[in-house]
Coordinates of C-alpha atoms and ligand atoms in Angstrom, one line a residue:
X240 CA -86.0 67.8 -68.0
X241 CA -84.6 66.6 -64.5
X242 CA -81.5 65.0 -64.1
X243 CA -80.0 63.1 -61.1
X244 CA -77.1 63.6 -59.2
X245 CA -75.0 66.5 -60.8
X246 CA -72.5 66.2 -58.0
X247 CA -69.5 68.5 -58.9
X248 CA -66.1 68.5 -57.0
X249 CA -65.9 71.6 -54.3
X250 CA -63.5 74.2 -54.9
X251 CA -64.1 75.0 -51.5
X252 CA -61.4 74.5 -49.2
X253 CA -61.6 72.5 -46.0
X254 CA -61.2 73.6 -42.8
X255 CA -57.4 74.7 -41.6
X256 CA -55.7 75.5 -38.4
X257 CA -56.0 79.5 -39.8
X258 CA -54.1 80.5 -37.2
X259 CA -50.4 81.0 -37.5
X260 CA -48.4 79.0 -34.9
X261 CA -47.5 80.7 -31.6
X262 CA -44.6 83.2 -31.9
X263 CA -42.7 85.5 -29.2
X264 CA -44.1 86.4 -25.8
X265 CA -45.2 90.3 -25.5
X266 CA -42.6 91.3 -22.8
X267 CA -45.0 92.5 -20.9
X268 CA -48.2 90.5 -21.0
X269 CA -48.3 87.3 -19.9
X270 CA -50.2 86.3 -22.9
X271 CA -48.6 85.5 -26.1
X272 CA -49.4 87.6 -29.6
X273 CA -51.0 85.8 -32.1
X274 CA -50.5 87.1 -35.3
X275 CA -53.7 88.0 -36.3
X276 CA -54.9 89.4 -39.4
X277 CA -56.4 87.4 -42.1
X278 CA -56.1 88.9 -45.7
X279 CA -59.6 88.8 -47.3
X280 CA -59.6 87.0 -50.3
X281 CA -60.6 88.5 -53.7
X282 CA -64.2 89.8 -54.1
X283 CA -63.8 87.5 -57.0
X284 CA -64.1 84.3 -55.4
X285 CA -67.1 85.9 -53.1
X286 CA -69.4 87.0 -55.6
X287 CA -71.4 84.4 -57.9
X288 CA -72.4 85.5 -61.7
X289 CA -75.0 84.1 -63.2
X290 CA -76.2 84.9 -66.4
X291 CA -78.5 87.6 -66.1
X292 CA -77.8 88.2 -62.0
X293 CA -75.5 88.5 -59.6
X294 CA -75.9 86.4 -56.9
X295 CA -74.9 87.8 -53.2
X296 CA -72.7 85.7 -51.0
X297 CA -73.8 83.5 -48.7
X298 CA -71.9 83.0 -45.1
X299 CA -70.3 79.5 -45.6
X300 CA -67.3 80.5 -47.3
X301 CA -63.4 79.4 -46.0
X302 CA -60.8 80.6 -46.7
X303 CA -56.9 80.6 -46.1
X304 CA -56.0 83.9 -44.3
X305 CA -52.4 85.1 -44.7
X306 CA -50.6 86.6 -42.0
X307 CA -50.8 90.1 -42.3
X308 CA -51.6 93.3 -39.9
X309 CA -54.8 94.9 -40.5
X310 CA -55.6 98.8 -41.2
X311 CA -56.1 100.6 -37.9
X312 CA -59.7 100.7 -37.1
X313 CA -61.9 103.8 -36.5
X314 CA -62.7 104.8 -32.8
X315 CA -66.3 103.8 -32.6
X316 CA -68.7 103.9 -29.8
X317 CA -68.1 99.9 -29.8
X318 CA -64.4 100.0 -30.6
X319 CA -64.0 102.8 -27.5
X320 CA -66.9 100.0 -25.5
X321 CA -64.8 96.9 -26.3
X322 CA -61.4 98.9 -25.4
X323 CA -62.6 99.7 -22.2
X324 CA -64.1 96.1 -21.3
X325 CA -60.5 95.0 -21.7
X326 CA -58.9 98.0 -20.1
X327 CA -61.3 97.5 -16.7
X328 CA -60.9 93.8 -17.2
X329 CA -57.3 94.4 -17.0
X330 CA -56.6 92.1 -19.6
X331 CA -57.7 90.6 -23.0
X332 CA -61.3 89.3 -23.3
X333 CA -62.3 86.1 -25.1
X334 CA -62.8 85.4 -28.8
X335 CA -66.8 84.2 -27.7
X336 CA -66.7 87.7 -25.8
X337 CA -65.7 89.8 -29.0
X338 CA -68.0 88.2 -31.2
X339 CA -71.3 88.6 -28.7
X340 CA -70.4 92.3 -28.3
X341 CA -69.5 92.8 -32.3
X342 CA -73.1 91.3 -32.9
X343 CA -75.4 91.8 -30.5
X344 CA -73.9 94.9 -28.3
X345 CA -77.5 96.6 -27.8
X346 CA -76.2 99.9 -28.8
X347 CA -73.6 99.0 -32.0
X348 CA -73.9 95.4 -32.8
X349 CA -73.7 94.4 -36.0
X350 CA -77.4 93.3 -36.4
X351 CA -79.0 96.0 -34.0
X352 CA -79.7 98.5 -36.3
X353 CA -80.2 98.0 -39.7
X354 CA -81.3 95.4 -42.2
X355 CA -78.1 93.6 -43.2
X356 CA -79.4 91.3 -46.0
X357 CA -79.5 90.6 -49.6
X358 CA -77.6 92.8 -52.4
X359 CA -77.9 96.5 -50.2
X360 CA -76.8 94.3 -47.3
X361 CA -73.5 92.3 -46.3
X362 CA -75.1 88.8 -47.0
X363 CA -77.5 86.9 -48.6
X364 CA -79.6 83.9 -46.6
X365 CA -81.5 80.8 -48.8
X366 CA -84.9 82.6 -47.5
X367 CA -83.8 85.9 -49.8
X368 CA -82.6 83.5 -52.7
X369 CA -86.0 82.2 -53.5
X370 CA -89.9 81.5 -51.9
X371 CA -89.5 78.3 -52.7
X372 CA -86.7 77.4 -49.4
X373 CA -89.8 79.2 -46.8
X374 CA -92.2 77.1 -48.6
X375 CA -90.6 73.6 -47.8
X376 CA -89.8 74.6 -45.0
X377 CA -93.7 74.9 -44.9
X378 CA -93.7 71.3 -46.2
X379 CA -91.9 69.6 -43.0
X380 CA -93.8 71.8 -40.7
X381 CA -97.0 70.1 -41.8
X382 CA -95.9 66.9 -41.9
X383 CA -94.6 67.0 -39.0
X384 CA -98.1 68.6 -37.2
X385 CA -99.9 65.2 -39.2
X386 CA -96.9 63.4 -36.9
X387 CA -98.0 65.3 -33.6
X388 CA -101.5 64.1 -34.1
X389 CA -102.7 67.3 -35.5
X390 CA -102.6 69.3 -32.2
X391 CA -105.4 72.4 -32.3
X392 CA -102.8 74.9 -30.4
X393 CA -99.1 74.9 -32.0
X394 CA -96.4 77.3 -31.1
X395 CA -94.1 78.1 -34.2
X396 CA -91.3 79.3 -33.1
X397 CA -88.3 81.1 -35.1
X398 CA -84.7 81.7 -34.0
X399 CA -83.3 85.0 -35.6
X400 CA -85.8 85.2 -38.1
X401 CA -83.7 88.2 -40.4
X402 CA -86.2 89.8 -42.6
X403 CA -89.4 87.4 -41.5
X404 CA -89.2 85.8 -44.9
X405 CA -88.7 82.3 -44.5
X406 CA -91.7 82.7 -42.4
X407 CA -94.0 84.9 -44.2
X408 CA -93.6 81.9 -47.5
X409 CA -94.1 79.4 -44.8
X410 CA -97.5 81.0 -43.9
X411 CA -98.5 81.9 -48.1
X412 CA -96.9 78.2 -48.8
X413 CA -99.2 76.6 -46.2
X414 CA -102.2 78.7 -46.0
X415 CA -104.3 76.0 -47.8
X416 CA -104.3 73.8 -44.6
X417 CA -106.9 75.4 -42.4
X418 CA -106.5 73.2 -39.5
X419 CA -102.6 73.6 -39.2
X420 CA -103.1 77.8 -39.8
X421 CA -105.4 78.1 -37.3
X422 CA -103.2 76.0 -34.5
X423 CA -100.5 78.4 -35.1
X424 CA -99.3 81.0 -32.6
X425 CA -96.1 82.5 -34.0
X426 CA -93.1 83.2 -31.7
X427 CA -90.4 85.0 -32.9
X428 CA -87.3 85.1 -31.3
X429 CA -85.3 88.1 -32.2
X430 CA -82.5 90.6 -30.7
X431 CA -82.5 93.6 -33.2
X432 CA -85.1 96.3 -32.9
X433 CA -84.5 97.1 -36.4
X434 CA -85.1 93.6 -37.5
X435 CA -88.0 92.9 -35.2
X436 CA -89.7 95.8 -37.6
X437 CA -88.7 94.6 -40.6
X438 CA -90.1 91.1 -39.4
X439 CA -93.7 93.2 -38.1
X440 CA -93.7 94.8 -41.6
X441 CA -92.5 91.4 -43.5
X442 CA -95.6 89.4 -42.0
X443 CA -98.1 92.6 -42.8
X444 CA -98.7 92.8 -38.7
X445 CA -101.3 94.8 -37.3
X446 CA -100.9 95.4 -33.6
X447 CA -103.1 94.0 -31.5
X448 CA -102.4 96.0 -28.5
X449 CA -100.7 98.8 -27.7
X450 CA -97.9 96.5 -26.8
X451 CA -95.1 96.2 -30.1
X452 CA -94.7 92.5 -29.4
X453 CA -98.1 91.2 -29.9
X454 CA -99.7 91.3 -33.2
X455 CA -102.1 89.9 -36.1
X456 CA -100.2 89.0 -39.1
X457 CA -102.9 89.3 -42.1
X458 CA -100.9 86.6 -44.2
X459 CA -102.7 83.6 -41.9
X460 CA -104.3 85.5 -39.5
X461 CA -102.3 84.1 -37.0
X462 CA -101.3 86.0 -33.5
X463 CA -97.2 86.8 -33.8
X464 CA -95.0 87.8 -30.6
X465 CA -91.6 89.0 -30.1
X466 CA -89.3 87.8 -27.7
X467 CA -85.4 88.4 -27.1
X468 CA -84.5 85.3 -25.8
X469 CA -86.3 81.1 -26.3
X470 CA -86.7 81.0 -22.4
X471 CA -89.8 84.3 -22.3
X472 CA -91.7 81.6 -25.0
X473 CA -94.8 80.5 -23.2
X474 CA -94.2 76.9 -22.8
X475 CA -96.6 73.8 -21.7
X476 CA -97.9 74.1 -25.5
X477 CA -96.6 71.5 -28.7
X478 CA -94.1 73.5 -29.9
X479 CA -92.4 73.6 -33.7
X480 CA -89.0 75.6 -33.3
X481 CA -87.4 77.0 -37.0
X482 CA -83.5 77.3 -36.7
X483 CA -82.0 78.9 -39.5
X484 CA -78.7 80.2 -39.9
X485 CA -78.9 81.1 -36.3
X486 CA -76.2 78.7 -34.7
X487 CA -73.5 80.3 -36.3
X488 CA -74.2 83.5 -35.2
X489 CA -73.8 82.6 -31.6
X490 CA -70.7 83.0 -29.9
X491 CA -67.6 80.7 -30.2
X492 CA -64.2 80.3 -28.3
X493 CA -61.4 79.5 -30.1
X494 CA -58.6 76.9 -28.5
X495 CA -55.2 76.1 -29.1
X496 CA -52.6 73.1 -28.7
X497 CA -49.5 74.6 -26.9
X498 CA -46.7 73.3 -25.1
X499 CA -48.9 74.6 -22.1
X500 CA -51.8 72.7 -22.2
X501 CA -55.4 74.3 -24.5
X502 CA -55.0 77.6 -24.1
X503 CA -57.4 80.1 -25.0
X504 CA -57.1 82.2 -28.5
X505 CA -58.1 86.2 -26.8
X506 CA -58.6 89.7 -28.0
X507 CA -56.1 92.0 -26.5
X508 CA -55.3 95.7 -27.4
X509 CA -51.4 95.8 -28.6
X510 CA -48.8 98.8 -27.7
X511 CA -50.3 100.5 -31.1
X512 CA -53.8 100.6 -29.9
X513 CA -55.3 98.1 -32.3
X514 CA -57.2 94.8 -31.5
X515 CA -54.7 91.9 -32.1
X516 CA -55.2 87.9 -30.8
X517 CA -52.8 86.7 -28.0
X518 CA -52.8 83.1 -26.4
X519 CA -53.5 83.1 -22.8
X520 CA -51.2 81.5 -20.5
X521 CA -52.6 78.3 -19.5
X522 CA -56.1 76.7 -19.9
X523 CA -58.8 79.2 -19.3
X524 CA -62.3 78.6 -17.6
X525 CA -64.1 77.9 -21.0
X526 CA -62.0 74.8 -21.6
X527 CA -64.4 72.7 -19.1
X528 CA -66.6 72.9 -22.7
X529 CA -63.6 71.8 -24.5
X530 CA -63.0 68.7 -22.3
X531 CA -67.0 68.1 -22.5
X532 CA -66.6 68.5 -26.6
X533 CA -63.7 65.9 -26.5
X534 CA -65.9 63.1 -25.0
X535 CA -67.9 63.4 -27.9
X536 CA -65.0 62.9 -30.2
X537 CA -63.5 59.5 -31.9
X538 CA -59.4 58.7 -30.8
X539 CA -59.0 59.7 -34.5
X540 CA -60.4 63.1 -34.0
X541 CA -59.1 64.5 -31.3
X542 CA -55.0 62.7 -32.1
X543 CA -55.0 65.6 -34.7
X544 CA -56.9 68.2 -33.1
X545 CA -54.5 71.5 -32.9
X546 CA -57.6 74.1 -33.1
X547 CA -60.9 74.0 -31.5
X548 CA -63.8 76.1 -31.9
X549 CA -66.5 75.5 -29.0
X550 CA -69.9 77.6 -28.5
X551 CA -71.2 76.9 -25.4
X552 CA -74.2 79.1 -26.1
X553 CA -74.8 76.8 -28.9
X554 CA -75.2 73.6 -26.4
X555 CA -77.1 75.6 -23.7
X556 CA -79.4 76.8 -26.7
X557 CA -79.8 72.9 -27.9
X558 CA -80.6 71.7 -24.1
X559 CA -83.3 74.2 -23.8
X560 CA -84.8 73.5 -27.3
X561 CA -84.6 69.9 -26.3
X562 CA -85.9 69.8 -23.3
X563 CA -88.9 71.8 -24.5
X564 CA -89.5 69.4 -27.1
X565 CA -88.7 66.4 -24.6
X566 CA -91.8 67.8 -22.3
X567 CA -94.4 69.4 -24.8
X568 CA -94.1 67.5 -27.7
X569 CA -92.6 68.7 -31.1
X570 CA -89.6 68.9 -33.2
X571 CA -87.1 71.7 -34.2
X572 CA -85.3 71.8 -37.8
X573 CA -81.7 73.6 -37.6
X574 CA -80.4 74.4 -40.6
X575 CA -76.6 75.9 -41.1
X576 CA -73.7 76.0 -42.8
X577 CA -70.9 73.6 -40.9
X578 CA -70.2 69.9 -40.6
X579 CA -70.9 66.9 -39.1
X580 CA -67.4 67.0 -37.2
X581 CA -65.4 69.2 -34.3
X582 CA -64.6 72.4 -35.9
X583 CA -60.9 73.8 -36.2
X584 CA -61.3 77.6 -36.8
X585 CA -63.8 79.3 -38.9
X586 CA -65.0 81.8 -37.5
X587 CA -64.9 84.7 -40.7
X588 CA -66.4 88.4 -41.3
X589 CA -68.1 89.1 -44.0
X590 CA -68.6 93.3 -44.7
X591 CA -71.0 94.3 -48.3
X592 CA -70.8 90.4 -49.8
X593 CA -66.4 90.1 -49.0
X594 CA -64.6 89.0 -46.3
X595 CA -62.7 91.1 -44.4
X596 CA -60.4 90.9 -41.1
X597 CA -62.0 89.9 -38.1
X598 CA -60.7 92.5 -35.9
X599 CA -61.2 95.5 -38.3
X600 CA -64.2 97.8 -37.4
X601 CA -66.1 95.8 -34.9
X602 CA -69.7 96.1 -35.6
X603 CA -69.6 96.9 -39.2
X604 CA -69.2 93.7 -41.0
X605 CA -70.8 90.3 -39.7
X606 CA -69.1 87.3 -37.8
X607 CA -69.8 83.6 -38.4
X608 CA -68.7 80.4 -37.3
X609 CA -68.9 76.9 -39.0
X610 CA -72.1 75.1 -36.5
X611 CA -70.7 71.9 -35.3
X612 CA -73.5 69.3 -35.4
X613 CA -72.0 66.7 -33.5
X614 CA -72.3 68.8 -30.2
X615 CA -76.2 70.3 -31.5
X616 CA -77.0 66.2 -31.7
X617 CA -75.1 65.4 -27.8
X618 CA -76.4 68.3 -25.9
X619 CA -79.8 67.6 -27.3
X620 CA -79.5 63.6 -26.5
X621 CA -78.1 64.6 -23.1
X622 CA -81.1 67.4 -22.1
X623 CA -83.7 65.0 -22.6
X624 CA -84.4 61.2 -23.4
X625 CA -87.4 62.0 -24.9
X626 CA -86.2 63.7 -27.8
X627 CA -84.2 61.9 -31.0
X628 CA -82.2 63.1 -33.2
X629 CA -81.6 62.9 -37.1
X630 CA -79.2 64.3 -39.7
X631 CA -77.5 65.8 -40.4
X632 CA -78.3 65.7 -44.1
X633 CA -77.3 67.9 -47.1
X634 CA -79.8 71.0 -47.7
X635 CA -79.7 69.6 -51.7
X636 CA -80.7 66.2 -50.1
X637 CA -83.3 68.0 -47.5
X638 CA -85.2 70.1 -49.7
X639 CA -84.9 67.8 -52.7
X640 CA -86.6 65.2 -50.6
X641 CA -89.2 67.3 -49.5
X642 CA -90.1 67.9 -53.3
X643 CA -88.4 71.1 -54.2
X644 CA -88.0 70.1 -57.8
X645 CA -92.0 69.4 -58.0
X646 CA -92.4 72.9 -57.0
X647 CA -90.4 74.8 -58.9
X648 CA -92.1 73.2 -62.1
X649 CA -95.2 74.0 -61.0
X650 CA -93.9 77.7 -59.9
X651 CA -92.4 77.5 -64.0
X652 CA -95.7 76.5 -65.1
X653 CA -96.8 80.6 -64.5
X654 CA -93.9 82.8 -65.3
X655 CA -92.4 85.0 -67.6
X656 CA -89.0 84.5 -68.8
X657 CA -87.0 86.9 -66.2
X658 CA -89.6 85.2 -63.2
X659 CA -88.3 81.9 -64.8
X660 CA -84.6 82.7 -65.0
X661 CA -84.8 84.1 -61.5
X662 CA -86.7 81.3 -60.2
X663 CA -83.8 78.7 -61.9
X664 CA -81.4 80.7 -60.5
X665 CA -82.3 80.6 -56.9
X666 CA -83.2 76.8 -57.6
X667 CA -79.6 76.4 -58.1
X668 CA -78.4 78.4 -55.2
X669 CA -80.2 76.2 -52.8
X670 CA -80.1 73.2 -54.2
X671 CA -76.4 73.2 -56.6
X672 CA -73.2 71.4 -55.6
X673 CA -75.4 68.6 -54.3
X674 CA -77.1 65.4 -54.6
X675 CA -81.0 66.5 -55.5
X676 CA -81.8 65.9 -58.9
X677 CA -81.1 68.9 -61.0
X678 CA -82.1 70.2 -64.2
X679 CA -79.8 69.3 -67.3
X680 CA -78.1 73.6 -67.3
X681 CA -76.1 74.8 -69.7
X682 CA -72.7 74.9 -68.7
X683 CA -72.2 77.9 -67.2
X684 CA -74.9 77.4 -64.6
X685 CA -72.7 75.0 -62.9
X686 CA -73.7 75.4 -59.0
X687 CA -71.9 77.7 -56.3
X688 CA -74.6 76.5 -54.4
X689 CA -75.4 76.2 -50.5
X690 CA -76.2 72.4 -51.5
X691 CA -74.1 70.9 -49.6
X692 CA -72.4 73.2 -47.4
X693 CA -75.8 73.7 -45.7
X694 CA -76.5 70.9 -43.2
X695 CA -79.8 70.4 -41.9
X696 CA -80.6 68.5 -38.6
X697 CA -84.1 67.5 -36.8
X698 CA -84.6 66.8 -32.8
X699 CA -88.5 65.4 -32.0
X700 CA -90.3 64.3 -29.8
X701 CA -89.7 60.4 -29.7
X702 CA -93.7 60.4 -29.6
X703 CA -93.8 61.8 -33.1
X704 CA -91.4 58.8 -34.7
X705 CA -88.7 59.8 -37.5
X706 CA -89.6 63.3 -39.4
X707 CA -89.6 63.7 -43.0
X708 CA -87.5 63.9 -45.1
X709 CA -84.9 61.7 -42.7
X710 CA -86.9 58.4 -42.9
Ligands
SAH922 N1 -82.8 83.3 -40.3 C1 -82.6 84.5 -41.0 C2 -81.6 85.5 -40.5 C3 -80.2 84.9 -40.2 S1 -79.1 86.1 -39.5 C4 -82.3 84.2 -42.5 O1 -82.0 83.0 -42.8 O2 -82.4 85.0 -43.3 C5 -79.2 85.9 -37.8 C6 -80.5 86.4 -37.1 O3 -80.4 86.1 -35.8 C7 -80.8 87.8 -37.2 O4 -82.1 88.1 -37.3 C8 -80.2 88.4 -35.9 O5 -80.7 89.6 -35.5 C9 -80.6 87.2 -35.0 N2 -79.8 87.0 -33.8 C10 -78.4 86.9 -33.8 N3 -78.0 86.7 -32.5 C11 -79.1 86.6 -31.7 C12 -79.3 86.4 -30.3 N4 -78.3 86.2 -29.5 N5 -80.6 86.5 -29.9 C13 -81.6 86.7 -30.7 N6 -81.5 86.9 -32.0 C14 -80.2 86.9 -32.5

């Protein structure tokens, strides 16, 4: 029934400069207006049918925008917030700057106060496709625990862990091995409230204490705490560190070629009141990360470099992951949509499953970026030389590797047909538009998948040698 290497061509498009080439100075600013306001594409190309289901979009879509102004945007508690930062600023704020505040603004951030997932949602993440991506997940946790010498105290640690789904199948998926349940102390690392109780509820917590960020979860019986940031996690302890879809959520700044120098793509308010990009004059404090991404790059690379997208949270993150793993032993998996070269400009909103102007209705719809692995794999190999690093590889090669296609005929073995349909269909979403070895489908199941858009990456602890699946 398997078949290898069903590797179709990808109607996706490849990165572009997005951004329309400088025009006219604003007469009064000295920063110059970018025009601004990507036309989402057609729901069409952003929602998946399958027979029998409609399949949500995930984040890793591109896309051409056209150059066209957006609708005005309602005066919100974060519009009014993010209006005043520039006003008091006295001038525009950066792109990174926007996109922290859009997401993560503790009052009206996208992900601070509701559950923004699967079909209800705005997006859909490979946890909420099917069990089986928490449950291999599960798989190289193990393995790599057998690789750490089978420690008796682990930390498990999880970056933006959404709904708590990828970890509550990793913790059904691995439940059989005693020794490695019992190590665990589960650290979640999360900013939202509102997903921090959808994580407690997710995991079937009971509190532990009067305090909400310390409980039991009755799937493992395993002590779970809540944190906002990696730095409160209790270090000194062998530590495994889950990273999914988490990268691209963190803030990026955008950079452009002018006849000035790199200057910095910023948010600005325009004469009409709306949010619109301008250019700032000259090279802004954030290009010291842009110089420091260069180093990393080949001659080739950077000769046709005109747009630069840098996260500098994203390389601060990495160090302290790194050197973490460098000094307690370990290994953290990052997995994310983006590529293994310097990215151009991708950052993209996503509002109810379509993608939308970046600059309409902060806070409403989600912002991503493309995660550029290069500079996850430097920053780590800089922090500490006691970490390596591997990947990145495809997600279809990952989770193929790790023995998805075993499972899922063993998950087939005990299903009805709509359990079976549902459980090819998410197959297929994880797995599709890549190299693991895929069923023979009919024709119309051909894969939209996250296959191969989906990158994942490993940094260890050189003690613990190469981690599967990346032998
Ligand atoms: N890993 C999950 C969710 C991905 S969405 C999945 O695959 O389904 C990003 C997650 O990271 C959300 O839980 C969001 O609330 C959290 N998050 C985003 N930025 C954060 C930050 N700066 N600090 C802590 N958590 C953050």
């Amino acid at each position: 029934m398997l078949r290898k290497l069903l590797t179709q061509p990808s109607s996706r498009r490849l990165l572009s400069s997005g951004i329309p080439p400088l025009f006219s100075k604003s007469s009064l600013s000295p920063f110059s207006s970018l025009s601004s306001s990507p036309e989402p594409p057609s729901s069409e190309s952003t929602t998946v049918e399958h027979p029998g289901t409609t399949i949500s979009v995930d984040r890793s879509s591109l896309y051409t925008p056209p150059d066209h102004s957006h609708e005005s945007t309602p005066e919100t508690e974060l519009v009014k917030h993010l209006k005043s930062i520039i006003k008091f600023r006295g001038g525009p704020i950066s792109v990174a700057e926007y996109m922290e505040e859009v997401l993560t603004n503790p009052k009206a951030g996208f992900y601070m106060n509701r559950d923004v997932f699967g079909a209800q949602g705005d997006f859909i993440t490979s946890p909420e496709v099917s069990q089986m991506f928490g449950e291999m997940i599960g798989v190289w946790t193990v393995c790599l625990w057998e690789q750490m010498g089978r420690p008796e105290r682990v930390n498990l640690v999880e970056l933006g862990p959404g709904r708590g789904t990828l970890m509550a199948d990793l913790l059904r998926g691995t439940s059989k091995f005693k020794n490695f349940k019992e190590s665990l102390h589960i650290h979640l690392v999360e900013c939202s409230p509102a997903l921090q109780k959808l994580q407690h509820q997710n995991l079937k917590c009971t509190d532990e204490s009067s305090s909400e960020k310390k409980a039991i979860s009755s799937l493992a019986g395993t002590p779970v705490h809540w944190h906002a940031t990696l730095e409160e996690v209790p270090s000194g302890v062998p530590t495994l560190i889950i990273v999914h879809e988490f990268y691209d959520a963190l803030p990026v700044h955008q950079f452009q070629k002018s006849s000035r120098g790199w200057c910095e793509k910023m948010v600005d308010v325009g004469e009409d009141s709306k949010f619109r990009f301008v250019l700032s004059p000259q090279p802004t404090p954030a290009a010291l990360y842009l110089m420091k991404r260069c180093t990393w790059a080949t001659p080739e690379e950077r000769e046709k470099l005109e747009h630069v997208e840098i996260s500098p949270k994203s390389m601060d993150l990495t160090q302290e992951m790194a050197k973490r793993i460098g000094s307690d032993g370990g290994g953290a998996l990052i997995i994310d949509y983006g590529m293994n070269a310097i990215i151009s400009d991708s950052l993209q909103a996503i509002r109810k499953h379509k993608f939308v102007n970046i600059l309409d209705d902060p806070g409403s719809a989600d912002l991503s970026a493309y995660v550029d692995f290069p500079s996850i794999k430097h920053s780590a190999e800089e922090a500490s030389e006691n970490v390596s690093v591997h990947g990145p590889m495809t997600q279809s090669q990952f989770l193929g590797s790790l023995g998805i296609n075993f499972r899922v005929d063993a998950l087939l073995q005990n299903c009805n047909d709509e359990q079976a349909e549902s459980l090819r269909a998410g197959y297929w979403q994880l797995v599709g538009d890549g190299e693991a070895p895929f069923w023979e489908g009919p024709d119309e199941q051909t894969p939209i998948g996250m296959g191969t858009r989906y990158l994942a990456m490993a940094i260890v602890n050189k003690n613990q040698g190469i981690p599967a699946p990346f032998q």
